[in-house]
mmCIF file of C-alpha atoms and ligand atoms in Angstrom:
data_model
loop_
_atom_site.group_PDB
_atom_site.id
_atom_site.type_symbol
_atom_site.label_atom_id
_atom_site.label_comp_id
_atom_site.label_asym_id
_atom_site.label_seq_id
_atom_site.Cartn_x
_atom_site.Cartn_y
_atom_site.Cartn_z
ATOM 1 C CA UNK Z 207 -54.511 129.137 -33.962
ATOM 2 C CA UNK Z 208 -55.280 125.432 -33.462
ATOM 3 C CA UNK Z 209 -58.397 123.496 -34.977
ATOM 4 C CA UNK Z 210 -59.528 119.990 -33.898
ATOM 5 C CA UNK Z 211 -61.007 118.432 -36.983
ATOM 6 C CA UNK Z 212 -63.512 115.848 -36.329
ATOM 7 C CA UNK Z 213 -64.682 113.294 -39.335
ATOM 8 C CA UNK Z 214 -67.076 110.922 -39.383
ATOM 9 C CA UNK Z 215 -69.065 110.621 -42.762
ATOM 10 C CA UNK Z 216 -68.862 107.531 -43.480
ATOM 11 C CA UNK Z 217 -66.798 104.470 -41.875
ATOM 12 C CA UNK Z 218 -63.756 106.440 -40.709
ATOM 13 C CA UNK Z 219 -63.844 108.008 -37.633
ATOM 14 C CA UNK Z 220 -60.932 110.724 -37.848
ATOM 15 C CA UNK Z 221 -59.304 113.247 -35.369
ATOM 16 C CA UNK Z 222 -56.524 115.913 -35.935
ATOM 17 C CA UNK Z 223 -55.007 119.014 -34.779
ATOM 18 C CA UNK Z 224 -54.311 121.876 -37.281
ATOM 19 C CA UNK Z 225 -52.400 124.481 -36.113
ATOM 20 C CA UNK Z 226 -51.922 127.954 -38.504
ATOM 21 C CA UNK Z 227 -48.756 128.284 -37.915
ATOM 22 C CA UNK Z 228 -47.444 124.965 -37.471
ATOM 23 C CA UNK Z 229 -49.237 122.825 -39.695
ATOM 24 C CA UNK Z 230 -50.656 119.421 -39.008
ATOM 25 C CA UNK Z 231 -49.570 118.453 -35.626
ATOM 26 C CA UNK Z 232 -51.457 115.232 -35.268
ATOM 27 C CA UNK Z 233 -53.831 113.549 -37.437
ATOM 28 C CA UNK Z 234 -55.173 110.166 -36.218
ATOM 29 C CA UNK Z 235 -57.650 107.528 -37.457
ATOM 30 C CA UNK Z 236 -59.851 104.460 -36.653
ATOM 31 C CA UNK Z 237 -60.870 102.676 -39.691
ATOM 32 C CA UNK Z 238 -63.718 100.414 -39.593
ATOM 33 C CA UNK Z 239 -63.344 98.699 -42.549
ATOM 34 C CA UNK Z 240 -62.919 95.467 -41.533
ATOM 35 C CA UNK Z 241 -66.176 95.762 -39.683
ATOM 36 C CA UNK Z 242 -67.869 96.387 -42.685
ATOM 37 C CA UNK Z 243 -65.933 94.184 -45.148
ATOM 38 C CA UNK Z 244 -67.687 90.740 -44.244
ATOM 39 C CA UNK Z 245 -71.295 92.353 -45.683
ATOM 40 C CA UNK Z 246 -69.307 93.676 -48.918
ATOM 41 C CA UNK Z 247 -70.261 97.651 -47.842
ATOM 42 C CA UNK Z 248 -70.691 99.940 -45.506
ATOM 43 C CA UNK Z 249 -73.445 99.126 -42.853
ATOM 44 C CA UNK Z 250 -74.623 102.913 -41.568
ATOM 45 C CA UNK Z 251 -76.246 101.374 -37.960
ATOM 46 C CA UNK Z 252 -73.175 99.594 -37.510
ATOM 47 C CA UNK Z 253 -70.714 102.559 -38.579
ATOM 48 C CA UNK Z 254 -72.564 105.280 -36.364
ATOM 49 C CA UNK Z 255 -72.515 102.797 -33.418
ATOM 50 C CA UNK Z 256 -68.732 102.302 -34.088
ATOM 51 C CA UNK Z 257 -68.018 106.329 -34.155
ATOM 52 C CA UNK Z 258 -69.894 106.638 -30.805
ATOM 53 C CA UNK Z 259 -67.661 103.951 -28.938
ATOM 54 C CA UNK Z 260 -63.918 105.316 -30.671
ATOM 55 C CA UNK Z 261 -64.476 109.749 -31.151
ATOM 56 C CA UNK Z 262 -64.104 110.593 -27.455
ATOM 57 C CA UNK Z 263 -61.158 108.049 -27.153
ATOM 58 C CA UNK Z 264 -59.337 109.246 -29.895
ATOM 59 C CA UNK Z 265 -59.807 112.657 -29.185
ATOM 60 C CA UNK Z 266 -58.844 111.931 -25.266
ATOM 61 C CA UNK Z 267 -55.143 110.679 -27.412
ATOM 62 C CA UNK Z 268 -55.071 113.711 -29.588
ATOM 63 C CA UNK Z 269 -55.155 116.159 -27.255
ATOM 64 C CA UNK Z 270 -52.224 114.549 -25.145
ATOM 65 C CA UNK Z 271 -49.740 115.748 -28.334
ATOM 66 C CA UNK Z 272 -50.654 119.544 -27.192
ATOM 67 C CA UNK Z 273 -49.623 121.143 -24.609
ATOM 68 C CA UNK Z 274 -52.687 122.242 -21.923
ATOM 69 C CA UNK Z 275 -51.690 125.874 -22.231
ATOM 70 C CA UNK Z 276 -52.082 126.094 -25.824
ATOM 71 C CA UNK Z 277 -55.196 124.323 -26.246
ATOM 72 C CA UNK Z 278 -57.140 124.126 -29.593
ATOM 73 C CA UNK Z 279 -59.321 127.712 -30.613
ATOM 74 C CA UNK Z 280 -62.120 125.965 -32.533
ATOM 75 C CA UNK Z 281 -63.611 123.126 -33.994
ATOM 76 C CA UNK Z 282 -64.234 121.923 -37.502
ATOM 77 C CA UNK Z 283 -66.222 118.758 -37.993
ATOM 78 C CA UNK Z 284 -67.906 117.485 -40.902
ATOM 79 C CA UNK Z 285 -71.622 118.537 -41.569
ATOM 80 C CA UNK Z 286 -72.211 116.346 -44.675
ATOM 81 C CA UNK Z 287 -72.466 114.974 -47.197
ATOM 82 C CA UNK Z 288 -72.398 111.448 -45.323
ATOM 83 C CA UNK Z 289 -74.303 108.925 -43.500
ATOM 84 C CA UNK Z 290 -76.908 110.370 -41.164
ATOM 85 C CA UNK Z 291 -76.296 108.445 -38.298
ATOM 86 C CA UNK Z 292 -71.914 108.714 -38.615
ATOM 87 C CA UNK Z 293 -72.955 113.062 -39.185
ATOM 88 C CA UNK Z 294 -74.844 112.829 -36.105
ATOM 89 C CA UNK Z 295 -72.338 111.565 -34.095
ATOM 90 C CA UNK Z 296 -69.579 113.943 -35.043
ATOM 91 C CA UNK Z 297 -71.437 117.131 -35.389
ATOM 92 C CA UNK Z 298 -73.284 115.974 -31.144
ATOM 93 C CA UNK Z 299 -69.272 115.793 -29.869
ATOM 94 C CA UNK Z 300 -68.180 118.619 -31.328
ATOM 95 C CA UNK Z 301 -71.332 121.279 -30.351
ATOM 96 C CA UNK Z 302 -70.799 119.456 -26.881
ATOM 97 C CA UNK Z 303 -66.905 120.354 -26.434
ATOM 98 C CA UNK Z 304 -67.554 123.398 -28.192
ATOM 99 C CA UNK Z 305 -70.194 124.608 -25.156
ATOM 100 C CA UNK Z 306 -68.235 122.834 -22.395
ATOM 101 C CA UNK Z 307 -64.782 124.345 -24.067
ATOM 102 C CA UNK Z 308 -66.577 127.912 -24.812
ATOM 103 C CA UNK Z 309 -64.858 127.455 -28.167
ATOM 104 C CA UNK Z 310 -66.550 127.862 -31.657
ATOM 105 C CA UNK Z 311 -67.450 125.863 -33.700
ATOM 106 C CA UNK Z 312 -67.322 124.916 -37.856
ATOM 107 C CA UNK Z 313 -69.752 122.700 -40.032
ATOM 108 C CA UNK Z 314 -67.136 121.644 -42.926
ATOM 109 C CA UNK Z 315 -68.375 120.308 -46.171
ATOM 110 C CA UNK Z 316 -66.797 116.804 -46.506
ATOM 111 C CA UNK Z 317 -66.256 117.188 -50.152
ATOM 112 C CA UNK Z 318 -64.711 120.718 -49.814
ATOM 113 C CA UNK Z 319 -62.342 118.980 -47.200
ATOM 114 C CA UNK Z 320 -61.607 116.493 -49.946
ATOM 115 C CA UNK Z 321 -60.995 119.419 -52.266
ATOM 116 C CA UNK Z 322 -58.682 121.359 -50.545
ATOM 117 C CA UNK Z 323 -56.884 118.433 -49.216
ATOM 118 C CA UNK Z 324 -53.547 118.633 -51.688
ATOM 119 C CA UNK Z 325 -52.624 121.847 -49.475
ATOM 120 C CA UNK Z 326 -51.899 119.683 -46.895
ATOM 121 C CA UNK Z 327 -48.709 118.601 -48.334
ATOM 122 C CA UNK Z 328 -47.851 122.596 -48.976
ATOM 123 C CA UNK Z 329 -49.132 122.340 -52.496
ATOM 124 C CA UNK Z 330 -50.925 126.198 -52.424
ATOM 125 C CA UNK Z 331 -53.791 125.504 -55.410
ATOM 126 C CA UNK Z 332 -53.861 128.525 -57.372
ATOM 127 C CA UNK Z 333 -57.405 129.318 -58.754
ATOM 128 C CA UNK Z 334 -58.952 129.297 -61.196
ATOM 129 C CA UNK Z 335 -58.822 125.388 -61.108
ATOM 130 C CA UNK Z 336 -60.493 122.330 -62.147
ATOM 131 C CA UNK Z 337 -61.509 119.665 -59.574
ATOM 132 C CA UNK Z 338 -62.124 116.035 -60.161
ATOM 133 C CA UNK Z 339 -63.513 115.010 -56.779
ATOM 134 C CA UNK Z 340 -63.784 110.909 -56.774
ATOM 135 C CA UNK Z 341 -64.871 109.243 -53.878
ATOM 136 C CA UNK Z 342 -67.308 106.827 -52.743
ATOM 137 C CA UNK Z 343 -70.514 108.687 -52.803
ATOM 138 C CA UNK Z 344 -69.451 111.354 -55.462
ATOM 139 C CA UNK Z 345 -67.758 111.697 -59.070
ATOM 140 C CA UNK Z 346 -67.747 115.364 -59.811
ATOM 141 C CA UNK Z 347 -66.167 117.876 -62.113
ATOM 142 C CA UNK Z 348 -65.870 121.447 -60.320
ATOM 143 C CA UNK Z 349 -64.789 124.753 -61.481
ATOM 144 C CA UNK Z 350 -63.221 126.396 -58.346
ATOM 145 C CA UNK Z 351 -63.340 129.888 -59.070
ATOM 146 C CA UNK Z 352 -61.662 130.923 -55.486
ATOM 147 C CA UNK Z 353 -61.964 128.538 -52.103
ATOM 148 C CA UNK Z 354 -65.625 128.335 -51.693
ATOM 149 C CA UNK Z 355 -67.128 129.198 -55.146
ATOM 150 C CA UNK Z 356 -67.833 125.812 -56.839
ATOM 151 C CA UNK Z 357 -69.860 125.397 -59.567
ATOM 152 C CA UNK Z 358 -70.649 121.744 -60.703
ATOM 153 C CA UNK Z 359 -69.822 120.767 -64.284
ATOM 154 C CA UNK Z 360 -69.830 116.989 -64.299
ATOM 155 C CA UNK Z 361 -71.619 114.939 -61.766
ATOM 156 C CA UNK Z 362 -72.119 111.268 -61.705
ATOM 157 C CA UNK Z 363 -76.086 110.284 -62.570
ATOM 158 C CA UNK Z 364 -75.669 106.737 -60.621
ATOM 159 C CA UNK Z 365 -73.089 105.131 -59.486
ATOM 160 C CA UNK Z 366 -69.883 106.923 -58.409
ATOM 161 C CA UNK Z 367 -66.430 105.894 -59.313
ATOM 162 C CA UNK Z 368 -65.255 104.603 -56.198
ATOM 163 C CA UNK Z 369 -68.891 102.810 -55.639
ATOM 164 C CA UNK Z 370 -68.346 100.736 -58.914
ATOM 165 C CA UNK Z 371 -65.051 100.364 -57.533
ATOM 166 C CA UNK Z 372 -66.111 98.415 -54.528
ATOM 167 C CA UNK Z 373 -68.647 96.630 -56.662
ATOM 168 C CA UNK Z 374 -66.854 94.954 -58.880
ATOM 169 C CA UNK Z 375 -64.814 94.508 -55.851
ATOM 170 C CA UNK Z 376 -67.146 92.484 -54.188
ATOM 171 C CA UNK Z 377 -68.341 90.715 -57.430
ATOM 172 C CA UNK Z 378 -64.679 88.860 -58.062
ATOM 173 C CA UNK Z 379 -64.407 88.110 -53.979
ATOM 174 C CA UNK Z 380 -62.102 90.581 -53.412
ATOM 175 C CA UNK Z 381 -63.615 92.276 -50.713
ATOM 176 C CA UNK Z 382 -64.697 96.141 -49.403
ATOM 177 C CA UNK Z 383 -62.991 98.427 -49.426
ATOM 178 C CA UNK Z 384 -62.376 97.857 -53.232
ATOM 179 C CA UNK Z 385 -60.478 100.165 -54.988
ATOM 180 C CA UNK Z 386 -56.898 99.100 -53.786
ATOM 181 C CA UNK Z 387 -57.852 95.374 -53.702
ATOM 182 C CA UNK Z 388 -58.576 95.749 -57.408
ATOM 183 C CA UNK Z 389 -55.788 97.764 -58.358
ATOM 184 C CA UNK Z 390 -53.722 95.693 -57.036
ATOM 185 C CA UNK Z 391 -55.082 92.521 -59.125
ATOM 186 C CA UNK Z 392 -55.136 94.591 -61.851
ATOM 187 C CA UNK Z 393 -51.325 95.128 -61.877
ATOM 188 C CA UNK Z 394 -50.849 90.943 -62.743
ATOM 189 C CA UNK Z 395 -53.878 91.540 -65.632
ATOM 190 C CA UNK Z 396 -52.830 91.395 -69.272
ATOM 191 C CA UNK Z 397 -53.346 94.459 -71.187
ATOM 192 C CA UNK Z 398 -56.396 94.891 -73.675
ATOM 193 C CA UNK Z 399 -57.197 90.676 -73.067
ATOM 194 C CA UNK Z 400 -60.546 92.530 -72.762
ATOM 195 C CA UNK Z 401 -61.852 96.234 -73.717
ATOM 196 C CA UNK Z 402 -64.410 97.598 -71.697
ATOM 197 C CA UNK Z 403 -66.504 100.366 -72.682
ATOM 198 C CA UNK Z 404 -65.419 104.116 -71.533
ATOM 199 C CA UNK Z 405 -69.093 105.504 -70.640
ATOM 200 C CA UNK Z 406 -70.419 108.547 -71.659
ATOM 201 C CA UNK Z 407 -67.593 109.422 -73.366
ATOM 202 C CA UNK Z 408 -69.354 109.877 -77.184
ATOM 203 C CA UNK Z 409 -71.711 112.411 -75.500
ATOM 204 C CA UNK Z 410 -71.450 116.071 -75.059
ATOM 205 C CA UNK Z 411 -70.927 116.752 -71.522
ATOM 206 C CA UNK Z 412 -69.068 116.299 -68.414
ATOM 207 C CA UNK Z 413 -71.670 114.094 -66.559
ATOM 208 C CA UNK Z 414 -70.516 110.224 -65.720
ATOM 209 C CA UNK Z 415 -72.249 107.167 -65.510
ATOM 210 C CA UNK Z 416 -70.711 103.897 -63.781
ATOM 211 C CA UNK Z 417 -73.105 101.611 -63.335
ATOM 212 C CA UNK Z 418 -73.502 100.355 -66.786
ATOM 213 C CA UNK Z 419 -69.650 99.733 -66.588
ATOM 214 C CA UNK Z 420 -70.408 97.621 -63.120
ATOM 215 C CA UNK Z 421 -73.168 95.144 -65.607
ATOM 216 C CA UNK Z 422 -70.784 94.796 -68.520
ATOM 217 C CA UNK Z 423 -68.099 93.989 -66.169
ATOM 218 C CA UNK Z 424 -70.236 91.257 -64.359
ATOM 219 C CA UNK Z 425 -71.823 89.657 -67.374
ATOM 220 C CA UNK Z 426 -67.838 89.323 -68.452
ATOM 221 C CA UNK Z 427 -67.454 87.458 -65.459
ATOM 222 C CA UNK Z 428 -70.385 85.517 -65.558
ATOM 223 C CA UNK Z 429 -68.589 83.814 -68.424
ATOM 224 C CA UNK Z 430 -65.257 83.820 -68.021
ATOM 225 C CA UNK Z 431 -63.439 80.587 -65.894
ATOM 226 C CA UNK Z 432 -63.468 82.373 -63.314
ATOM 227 C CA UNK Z 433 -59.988 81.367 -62.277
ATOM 228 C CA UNK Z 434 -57.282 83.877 -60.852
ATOM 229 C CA UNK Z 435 -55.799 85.194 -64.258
ATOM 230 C CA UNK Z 436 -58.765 85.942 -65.633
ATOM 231 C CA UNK Z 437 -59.954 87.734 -62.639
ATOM 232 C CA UNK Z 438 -56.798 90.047 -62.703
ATOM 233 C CA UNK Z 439 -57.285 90.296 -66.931
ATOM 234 C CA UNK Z 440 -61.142 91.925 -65.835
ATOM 235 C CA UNK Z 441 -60.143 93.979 -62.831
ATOM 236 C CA UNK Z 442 -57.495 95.306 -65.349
ATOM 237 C CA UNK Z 443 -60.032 96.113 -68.190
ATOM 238 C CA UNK Z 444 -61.933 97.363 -65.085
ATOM 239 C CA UNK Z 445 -59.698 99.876 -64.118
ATOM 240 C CA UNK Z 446 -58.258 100.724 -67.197
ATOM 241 C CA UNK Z 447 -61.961 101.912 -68.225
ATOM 242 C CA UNK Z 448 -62.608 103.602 -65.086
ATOM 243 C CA UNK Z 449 -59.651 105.492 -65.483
ATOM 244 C CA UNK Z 450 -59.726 106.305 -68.993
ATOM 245 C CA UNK Z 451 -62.950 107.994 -68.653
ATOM 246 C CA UNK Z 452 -62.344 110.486 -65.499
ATOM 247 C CA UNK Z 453 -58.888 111.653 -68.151
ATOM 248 C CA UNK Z 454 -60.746 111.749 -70.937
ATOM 249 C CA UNK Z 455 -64.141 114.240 -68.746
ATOM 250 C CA UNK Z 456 -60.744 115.927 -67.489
ATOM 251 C CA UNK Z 457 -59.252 116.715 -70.573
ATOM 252 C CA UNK Z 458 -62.723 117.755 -72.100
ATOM 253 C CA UNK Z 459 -63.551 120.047 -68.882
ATOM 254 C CA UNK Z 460 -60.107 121.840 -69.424
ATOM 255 C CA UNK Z 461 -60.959 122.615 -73.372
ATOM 256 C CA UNK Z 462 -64.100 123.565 -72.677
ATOM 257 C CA UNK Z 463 -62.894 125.905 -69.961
ATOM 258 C CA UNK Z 464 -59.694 126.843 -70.951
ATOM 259 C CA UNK Z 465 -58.503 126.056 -67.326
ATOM 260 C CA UNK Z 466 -55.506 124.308 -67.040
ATOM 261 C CA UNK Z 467 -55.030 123.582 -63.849
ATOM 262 C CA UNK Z 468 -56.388 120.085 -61.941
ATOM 263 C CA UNK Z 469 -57.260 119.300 -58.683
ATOM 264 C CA UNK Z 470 -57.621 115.522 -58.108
ATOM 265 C CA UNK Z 471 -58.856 114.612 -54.778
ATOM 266 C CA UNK Z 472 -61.376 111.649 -52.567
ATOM 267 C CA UNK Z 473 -60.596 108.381 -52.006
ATOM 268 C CA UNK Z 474 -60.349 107.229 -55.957
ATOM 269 C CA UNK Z 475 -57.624 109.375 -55.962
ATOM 270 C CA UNK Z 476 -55.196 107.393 -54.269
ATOM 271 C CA UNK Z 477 -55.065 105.016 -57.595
ATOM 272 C CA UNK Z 478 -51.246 105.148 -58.894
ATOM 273 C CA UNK Z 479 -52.460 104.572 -62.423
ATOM 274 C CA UNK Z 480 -55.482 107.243 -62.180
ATOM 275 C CA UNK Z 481 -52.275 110.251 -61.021
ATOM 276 C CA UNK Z 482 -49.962 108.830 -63.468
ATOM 277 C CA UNK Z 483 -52.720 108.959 -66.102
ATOM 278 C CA UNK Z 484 -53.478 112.553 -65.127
ATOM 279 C CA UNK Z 485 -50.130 113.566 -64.941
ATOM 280 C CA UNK Z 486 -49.397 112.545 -68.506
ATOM 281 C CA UNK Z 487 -52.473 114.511 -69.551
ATOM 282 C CA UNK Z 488 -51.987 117.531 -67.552
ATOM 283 C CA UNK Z 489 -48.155 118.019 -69.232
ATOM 284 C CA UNK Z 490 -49.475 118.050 -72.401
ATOM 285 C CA UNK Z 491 -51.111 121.150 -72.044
ATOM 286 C CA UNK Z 492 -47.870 122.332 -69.778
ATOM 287 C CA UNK Z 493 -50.746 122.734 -67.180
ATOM 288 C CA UNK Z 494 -50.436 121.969 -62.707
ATOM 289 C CA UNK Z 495 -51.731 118.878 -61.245
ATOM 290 C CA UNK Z 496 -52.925 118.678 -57.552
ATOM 291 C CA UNK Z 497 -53.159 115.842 -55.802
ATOM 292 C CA UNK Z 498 -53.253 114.785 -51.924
ATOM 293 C CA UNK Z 499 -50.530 112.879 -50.573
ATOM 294 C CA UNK Z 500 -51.802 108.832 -50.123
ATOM 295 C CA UNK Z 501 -52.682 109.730 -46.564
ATOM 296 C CA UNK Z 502 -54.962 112.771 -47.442
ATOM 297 C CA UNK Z 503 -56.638 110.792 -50.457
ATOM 298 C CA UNK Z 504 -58.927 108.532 -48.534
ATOM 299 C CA UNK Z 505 -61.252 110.099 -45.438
ATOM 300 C CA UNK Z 506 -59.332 111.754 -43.250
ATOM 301 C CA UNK Z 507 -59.918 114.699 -40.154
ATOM 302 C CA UNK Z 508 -56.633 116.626 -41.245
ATOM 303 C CA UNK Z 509 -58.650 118.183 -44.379
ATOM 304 C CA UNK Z 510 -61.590 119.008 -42.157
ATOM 305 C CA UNK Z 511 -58.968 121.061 -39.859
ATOM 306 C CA UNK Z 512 -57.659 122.168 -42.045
ATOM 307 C CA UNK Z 513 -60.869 123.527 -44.097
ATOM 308 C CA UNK Z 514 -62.046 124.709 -40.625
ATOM 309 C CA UNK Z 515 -58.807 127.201 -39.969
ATOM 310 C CA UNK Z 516 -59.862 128.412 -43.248
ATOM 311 C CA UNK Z 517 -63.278 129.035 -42.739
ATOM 312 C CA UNK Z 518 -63.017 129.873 -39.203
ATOM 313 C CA UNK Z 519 -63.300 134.080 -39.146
ATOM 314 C CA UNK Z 520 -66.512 133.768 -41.510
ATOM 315 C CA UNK Z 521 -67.907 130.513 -40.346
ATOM 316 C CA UNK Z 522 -67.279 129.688 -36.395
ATOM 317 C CA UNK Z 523 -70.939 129.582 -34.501
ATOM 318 C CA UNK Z 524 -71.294 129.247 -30.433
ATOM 319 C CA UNK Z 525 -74.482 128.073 -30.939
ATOM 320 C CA UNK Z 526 -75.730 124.948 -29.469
ATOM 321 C CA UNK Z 527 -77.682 123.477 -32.735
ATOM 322 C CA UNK Z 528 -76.460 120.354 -33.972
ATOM 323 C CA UNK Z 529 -76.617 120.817 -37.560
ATOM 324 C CA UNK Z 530 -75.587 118.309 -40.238
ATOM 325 C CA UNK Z 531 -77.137 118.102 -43.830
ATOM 326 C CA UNK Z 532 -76.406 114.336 -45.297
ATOM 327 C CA UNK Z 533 -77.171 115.535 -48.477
ATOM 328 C CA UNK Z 534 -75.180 118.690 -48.714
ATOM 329 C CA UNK Z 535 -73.636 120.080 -52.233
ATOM 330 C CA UNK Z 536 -70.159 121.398 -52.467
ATOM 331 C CA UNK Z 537 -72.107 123.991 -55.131
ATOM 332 C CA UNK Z 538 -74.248 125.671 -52.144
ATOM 333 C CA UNK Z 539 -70.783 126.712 -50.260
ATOM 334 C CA UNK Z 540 -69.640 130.661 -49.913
ATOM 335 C CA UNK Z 541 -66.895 131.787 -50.131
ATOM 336 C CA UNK Z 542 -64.299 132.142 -47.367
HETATM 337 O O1 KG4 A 769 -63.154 109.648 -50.000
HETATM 338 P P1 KG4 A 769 -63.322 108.272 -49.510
HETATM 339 O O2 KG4 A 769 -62.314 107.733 -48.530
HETATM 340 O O3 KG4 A 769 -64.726 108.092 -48.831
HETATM 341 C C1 KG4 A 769 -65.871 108.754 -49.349
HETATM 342 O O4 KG4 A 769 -65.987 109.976 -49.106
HETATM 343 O O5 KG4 A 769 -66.634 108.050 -50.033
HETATM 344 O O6 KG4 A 769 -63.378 107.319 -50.784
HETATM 345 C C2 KG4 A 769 -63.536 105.936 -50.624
HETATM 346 C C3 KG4 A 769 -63.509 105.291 -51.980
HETATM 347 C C4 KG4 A 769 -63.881 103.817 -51.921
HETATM 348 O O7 KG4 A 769 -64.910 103.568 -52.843
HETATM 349 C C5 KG4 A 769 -62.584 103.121 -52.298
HETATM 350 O O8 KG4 A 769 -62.779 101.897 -52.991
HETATM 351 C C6 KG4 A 769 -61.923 104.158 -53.195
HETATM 352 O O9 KG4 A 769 -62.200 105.376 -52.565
HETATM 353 N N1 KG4 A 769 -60.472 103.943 -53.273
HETATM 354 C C7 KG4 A 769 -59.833 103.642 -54.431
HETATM 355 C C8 KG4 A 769 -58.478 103.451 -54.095
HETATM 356 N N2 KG4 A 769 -58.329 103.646 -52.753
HETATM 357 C C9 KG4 A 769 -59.574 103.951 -52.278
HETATM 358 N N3 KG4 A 769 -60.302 103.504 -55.682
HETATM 359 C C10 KG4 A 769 -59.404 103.183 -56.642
HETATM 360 N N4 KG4 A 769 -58.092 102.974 -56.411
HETATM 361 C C11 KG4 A 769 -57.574 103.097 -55.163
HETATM 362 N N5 KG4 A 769 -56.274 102.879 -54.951
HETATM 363 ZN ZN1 ZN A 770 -64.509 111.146 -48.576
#
């Protein structure tokens, strides 16, 4: 069976073909990121407006790598979380091929997609597990009890990890998106030149909160010289903090449930330092670590394929709703 997976939550507008038996046969992607970087963030009018003008050409491309004969059985596209406007787009193409194609179609739960992503690279999760899902818009702790049963341990009260990311990103001149631009800085920073404070860590609990982090951070630069080592010395301190806190919610989250093995997925977790961090940690308690391959980390349609052939015999509807919910929680999924 083959799945198109359609993405378009935020500023990526993704396409790919899943196919059961197969594998990912094509996975394609139009970022818009240079669109948005000149206002320092994502600009939904502008991002929705982009989708519209690339999803039919990029699927029109995608569909050339099958054959005609063999054409895709159903369609997964993201329902939300995301941007209204992006959501809109997506879930309007895909209940439109889906009638003209007399195909089914999937709502997929961006986050889930995120979750599940490390099977992409043939990495079967085995569950119980722990998921640290670190994105843009989210900074979550999950126990996945099976593939669909999520319950929410840890969730960020303001600012997610990959948000203060692009902040601070934007505060030294660095650009959006931000969490490469400052890791990469960060590698020419001098170790503890500064110590930034790990937040939320000397409280119970598995919540997060980053945008304290984000004010300490820009106060530090407010008086420091401002010049290109010191720069790198605070993105360092930056990311070093960041980082050190998701390990140290991990490591509580896995005492506290005795599960020891850990799903990280979402953007953030394309950092090198964040899965070297984790790995470290995870060994110690001769746990597995699951992580997406640097393609699958960021947004991507692959995931949402892929989630789709997985939900498809419970979850495929021929109806002709559009329905998207921008605000929807990984917690309120079934299982498969
Ligand atoms: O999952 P994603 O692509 O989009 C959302 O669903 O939000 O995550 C994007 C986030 C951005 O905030 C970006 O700065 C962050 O992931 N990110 C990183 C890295 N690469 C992307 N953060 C830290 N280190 C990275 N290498
Ligand atoms: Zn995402």
């Amino acid at each position: 069976m083959k799945i198109l997976g359609i993405e378009t939550s935020c500023d990526e507008t993704g396409i790919a073909i899943y196919d059961t038996n197969l594998g990912l046969i094509v996975n394609k992607l139009y970022s818009q990121s240079r669109i948005h970087s000149k206002y320092g963030g994502v600009v939904p009018e502008l991002a929705a407006r982009k989708h519209s003008l690339k999803i039919i050409p990029l699927i029109s491309s995608v569909l050339k790598k099958i054959n005609k004969n063999n054409f895709v059985n159903a369609i997964a596209y993201t329902g939300g979380p995301g941007l209204v406007g992006s959501l809109l787009v997506g879930a309007t193409v895909a209940a439109s091929l889906s009638y003209a194609w007399k195909i089914p179609k999937i709502s997929i739960n961006h986050m889930e997609g995120h979750l599940l992503s490390p099977m992409l690279n043939s990495d079967l999760i085995k569950f119980p597990a722990l998921a640290l899902l670190v994105s843009g818009g989210h900074t979550q702790i999950i126990r996945c009890d099976k593939v669909g049963k999520y319950v929410i341990l840890g969730d960020s009260l303001d600012d997610a990890a990959g948000e203060a990311f692009d902040k601070v990103s934007k505060l030294l001149g660095l650009g959006y998106p931000g969490g490469r631009r400052i890791s990469e800085l960060a590698k020419k920073g001098r170790s503890k030149k500064f110590f930034f404070p790990r937040p939320m860590t000397n409280v119970p609990g598995l919540n997060f909160s980053f945008s304290g982090l984000k004010t300490f951070t820009s106060n530090i630069y407010s008086y420091s010289s401002k010049d290109n080592q010191s720069k790198a010395d605070i993105a360092r301190a930056f990311e070093d903090a960041v980082i050190d806190t998701l390990i140290i919610k991990c490591r509580r989250a896995i005492e506290m449930t005795g599960i020891k093995r850990l799903i990280i997925a979402g953007g953030v977790s394309a950092n090198i330092k964040l899965k070297k961090e984790a790995k470290k940690m995870i060994n110690i308690y001769q746990g597995s670590l699951y992580v997406p391959s640097k393609k699958f980390s960021t947004d991507n349609a692959a995931m949402i394929a892929y989630a789709g052939s997985l939900r498809y015999k419970k979850h495929k509807d021929f109806s002709l709703k559009i329905s998207i919910n921008p605000k929807w929680s990984i917690a309120d999924l079934v299982s498969i």
